[in-house]
Short mmCIF file of C-alpha atoms in Angstrom, two decimals:
data_model
loop_
_atom_site.label_atom_id
_atom_site.label_comp_id
_atom_site.label_asym_id
_atom_site.label_seq_id
_atom_site.Cartn_x
_atom_site.Cartn_y
_atom_site.Cartn_z
CA MET A 1 -19.39 5.65 2.77
CA ARG A 2 -16.74 4.51 0.32
CA THR A 3 -13.78 3.72 2.55
CA ALA A 4 -10.78 1.41 2.76
CA GLU A 5 -7.77 0.93 5.02
CA THR A 6 -4.65 -1.20 4.99
CA LEU A 7 -1.27 -1.93 6.49
CA ARG A 8 1.59 -2.65 4.07
CA ALA A 9 4.93 -3.81 5.44
CA THR A 10 7.97 -4.68 3.32
CA LYS A 11 11.71 -4.73 3.87
CA GLU A 12 11.75 -1.15 2.52
CA THR A 13 8.73 0.57 4.08
CA LYS A 14 5.92 0.23 6.60
CA ILE A 15 2.71 2.07 5.74
CA LYS A 16 -0.60 2.29 7.56
CA ALA A 17 -3.21 4.21 5.56
CA SER A 18 -6.91 4.82 5.09
CA VAL A 19 -9.07 6.64 2.54
CA ASN A 20 -12.63 7.92 2.67
CA ILE A 21 -13.65 9.06 -0.80
CA ASP A 22 -16.82 10.65 0.60
CA GLY A 23 -14.92 12.74 3.09
CA LYS A 24 -14.30 16.46 3.55
CA GLY A 25 -10.60 16.67 2.72
CA ASN A 26 -9.32 15.95 6.22
CA TYR A 27 -5.81 14.55 6.42
CA ASP A 28 -3.28 13.06 8.79
CA ILE A 29 -0.04 12.65 6.83
CA LYS A 30 3.25 11.44 8.29
CA THR A 31 6.18 10.50 6.05
CA PRO A 32 9.89 11.29 6.49
CA PHE A 33 9.79 13.82 3.63
CA LYS A 34 8.25 17.22 4.34
CA PHE A 35 7.60 18.21 0.73
CA PHE A 36 5.90 14.88 0.02
CA ASN A 37 3.77 15.38 3.15
CA HIS A 38 2.75 18.78 1.79
CA MET A 39 1.79 17.27 -1.59
CA LEU A 40 -0.29 14.50 0.02
CA GLU A 41 -2.05 17.12 2.15
CA GLN A 42 -2.85 19.06 -1.03
CA PHE A 43 -4.14 15.85 -2.64
CA ALA A 44 -6.46 15.16 0.31
CA TYR A 45 -7.73 18.71 0.63
CA HIS A 46 -8.41 19.32 -3.06
CA SER A 47 -9.94 15.89 -3.72
CA SER A 48 -12.11 16.15 -0.58
CA PHE A 49 -10.92 12.63 0.30
CA ASP A 50 -10.17 12.00 3.97
CA ILE A 51 -6.67 10.51 3.86
CA SER A 52 -4.51 9.12 6.63
CA VAL A 53 -0.96 7.99 5.84
CA ASN A 54 1.63 6.95 8.40
CA ALA A 55 4.68 5.85 6.41
CA GLU A 56 8.05 4.76 7.75
CA SER A 57 11.12 4.27 5.59
CA ILE A 58 13.07 1.16 6.59
CA ASP A 59 15.88 1.64 4.04
CA SER A 60 15.92 5.49 3.98
CA ASP A 61 15.24 5.49 0.24
CA SER A 62 12.76 8.18 -0.85
CA HIS A 63 12.11 6.36 -4.14
CA HIS A 64 10.81 3.28 -2.32
CA LEU A 65 8.72 5.31 0.10
CA VAL A 66 7.04 7.48 -2.55
CA GLU A 67 6.38 4.42 -4.71
CA ASP A 68 4.90 2.40 -1.84
CA VAL A 69 2.66 5.26 -0.69
CA ALA A 70 1.36 5.55 -4.27
CA ILE A 71 0.76 1.78 -4.41
CA VAL A 72 -1.18 1.92 -1.14
CA LEU A 73 -3.26 4.98 -2.10
CA GLY A 74 -4.09 3.58 -5.54
CA SER A 75 -5.13 0.24 -4.04
CA LEU A 76 -7.24 1.90 -1.34
CA ILE A 77 -9.08 4.17 -3.78
CA LYS A 78 -9.77 1.17 -6.05
CA GLU A 79 -11.08 -0.86 -3.10
CA ALA A 80 -13.26 2.01 -1.88
CA LEU A 81 -14.81 2.41 -5.36
CA LYS A 82 -15.93 -1.25 -5.28
CA ASP A 83 -17.75 -2.02 -8.58
CA LYS A 84 -17.58 1.65 -9.64
CA LYS A 85 -21.35 1.85 -10.13
CA GLY A 86 -22.60 5.38 -10.57
CA ILE A 87 -19.23 7.14 -10.82
CA LYS A 88 -18.77 9.81 -13.47
CA ARG A 89 -15.50 8.04 -14.42
CA TYR A 90 -13.85 11.05 -16.09
CA GLY A 91 -12.40 14.21 -14.61
CA GLN A 92 -10.35 17.05 -16.02
CA VAL A 93 -8.97 20.25 -14.53
CA ILE A 94 -6.62 23.02 -15.64
CA LEU A 95 -5.21 24.60 -12.51
CA PRO A 96 -2.99 27.67 -12.07
CA MET A 97 -0.49 28.30 -9.32
CA ASP A 98 1.15 31.66 -9.88
CA GLU A 99 3.12 31.31 -13.14
CA ALA A 100 2.49 27.54 -13.35
CA LEU A 101 -0.45 26.07 -15.28
CA VAL A 102 -1.10 22.31 -15.26
CA LEU A 103 -3.73 20.13 -16.92
CA SER A 104 -4.77 16.83 -15.30
CA VAL A 105 -7.14 14.31 -16.86
CA VAL A 106 -8.34 11.08 -15.22
CA ASP A 107 -10.27 8.09 -16.56
CA ILE A 108 -11.10 5.44 -13.96
CA SER A 109 -11.30 2.73 -16.59
CA ASN A 110 -9.37 -0.24 -15.17
CA ARG A 111 -6.80 0.52 -17.88
CA PRO A 112 -3.70 1.74 -16.08
CA TYR A 113 -1.65 4.26 -18.00
CA SER A 114 0.19 7.33 -16.79
CA LYS A 115 1.81 10.11 -18.77
CA VAL A 116 3.33 12.99 -16.84
CA ASP A 117 4.51 15.53 -19.38
CA VAL A 118 6.08 17.97 -16.96
CA ASP A 119 9.46 19.48 -17.77
CA LEU A 120 11.21 20.53 -14.55
CA ASN A 121 14.34 22.68 -14.23
CA ASP A 122 15.54 21.26 -10.92
CA GLU A 123 16.52 17.78 -9.71
CA LYS A 124 15.14 18.53 -6.24
CA THR A 125 12.73 20.87 -4.57
CA SER A 126 13.09 20.97 -0.81
CA ASP A 127 13.70 17.30 0.14
CA PHE A 128 11.82 15.84 -2.86
CA GLU A 129 13.58 14.39 -5.91
CA THR A 130 11.61 15.71 -8.87
CA VAL A 131 11.96 12.44 -10.84
CA LEU A 132 9.58 10.96 -8.26
CA LEU A 133 6.65 13.04 -9.54
CA ALA A 134 6.16 10.84 -12.60
CA HIS A 135 6.94 7.72 -10.60
CA PHE A 136 4.27 8.53 -8.00
CA PHE A 137 1.56 8.88 -10.62
CA ALA A 138 2.70 5.78 -12.54
CA SER A 139 2.46 3.66 -9.38
CA LEU A 140 -0.88 5.23 -8.42
CA SER A 141 -2.26 4.56 -11.91
CA GLN A 142 -1.16 0.91 -11.91
CA ASN A 143 -2.80 0.19 -8.57
CA LEU A 144 -5.93 2.27 -9.04
CA GLY A 145 -6.54 1.04 -12.57
CA ALA A 146 -6.81 4.51 -14.07
CA THR A 147 -5.54 6.44 -17.04
CA ILE A 148 -3.82 9.61 -15.84
CA HIS A 149 -2.48 12.42 -18.01
CA ILE A 150 -0.72 15.38 -16.41
CA LYS A 151 0.67 18.10 -18.66
CA LYS A 152 2.49 21.31 -17.82
CA LEU A 153 1.03 24.10 -19.94
CA ASP A 154 3.24 26.81 -18.48
CA GLY A 155 5.56 27.49 -15.58
CA THR A 156 9.17 27.80 -14.43
CA ASP A 157 9.13 27.33 -10.65
CA THR A 158 9.60 23.63 -9.85
CA HIS A 159 7.71 23.81 -6.54
CA HIS A 160 4.73 25.53 -8.17
CA ILE A 161 4.61 23.09 -11.09
CA ILE A 162 4.68 20.00 -8.85
CA GLU A 163 2.12 21.46 -6.46
CA ALA A 164 -0.17 22.42 -9.36
CA SER A 165 0.19 18.84 -10.63
CA PHE A 166 -0.98 17.35 -7.33
CA LYS A 167 -3.80 19.88 -6.92
CA SER A 168 -5.09 19.56 -10.48
CA PHE A 169 -4.98 15.76 -10.27
CA ALA A 170 -6.85 15.88 -6.95
CA ARG A 171 -9.60 18.02 -8.41
CA ALA A 172 -9.81 15.83 -11.53
CA ILE A 173 -10.17 12.61 -9.53
CA LYS A 174 -12.75 14.32 -7.32
CA GLN A 175 -14.87 14.80 -10.46
CA ALA A 176 -14.25 11.24 -11.65
CA VAL A 177 -15.45 9.54 -8.44
CA GLU A 178 -18.56 11.68 -8.02
CA ILE A 179 -21.85 9.82 -8.36
CA ASP A 180 -23.83 10.65 -11.49
CA SER A 181 -27.38 11.05 -10.19
CA CYS A 182 -28.84 10.14 -13.60
CA LYS A 183 -26.93 6.83 -13.75
CA SER A 184 -26.30 5.93 -10.13
CA ASP A 185 -27.00 2.22 -10.67
CA GLU A 186 -24.88 1.86 -13.81
CA VAL A 187 -21.24 1.11 -14.42
CA PRO A 188 -20.09 3.98 -16.68
CA SER A 189 -19.31 1.86 -19.73
CA THR A 190 -21.29 0.38 -22.59
CA LYS A 191 -19.49 -2.88 -21.75
CA GLY A 192 -21.26 -2.95 -18.38
CA VAL A 193 -17.98 -3.43 -16.56
CA LEU A 194 -14.81 -1.46 -15.84
#
């Protein structure tokens, strides 16, 4: 099993979390922000990762909490992947949610880069500041060591667009971490290292 767990405590947040990449999509998510909880649940379910996150906000700043959860999840996924032998490395999904259509592409390459090209009409949806969507994926990318592209192809409803972003990313990373049965003992690079 490819698993990792950690406890991260700062003056801004306290987060206890674990990830099982070879899970079934089970989740136990507790943060102070209900919409963010919902998105993390979608991430777990659609990636088939078992994810537990218990996050407390010390300074009541959603920016710090979302960033720190992304740092923790990115670090845990990277740790669980170990030397990355056998992974397919790439994943891509176009996912609809009602009128919204979002493309997500992932390359687990040890080259962190994130581009979230998602135009949103609202500054908030529920209790989630929409500017945090791009920030979440930037922090995840930096700590996972992955290239992430998320692009809105269509949509007007902010909730649907953000949810389609999380779901499409989850399904793309699920593809990327799958073991390639033809190359299970190889790092997926002609360099021999990622």
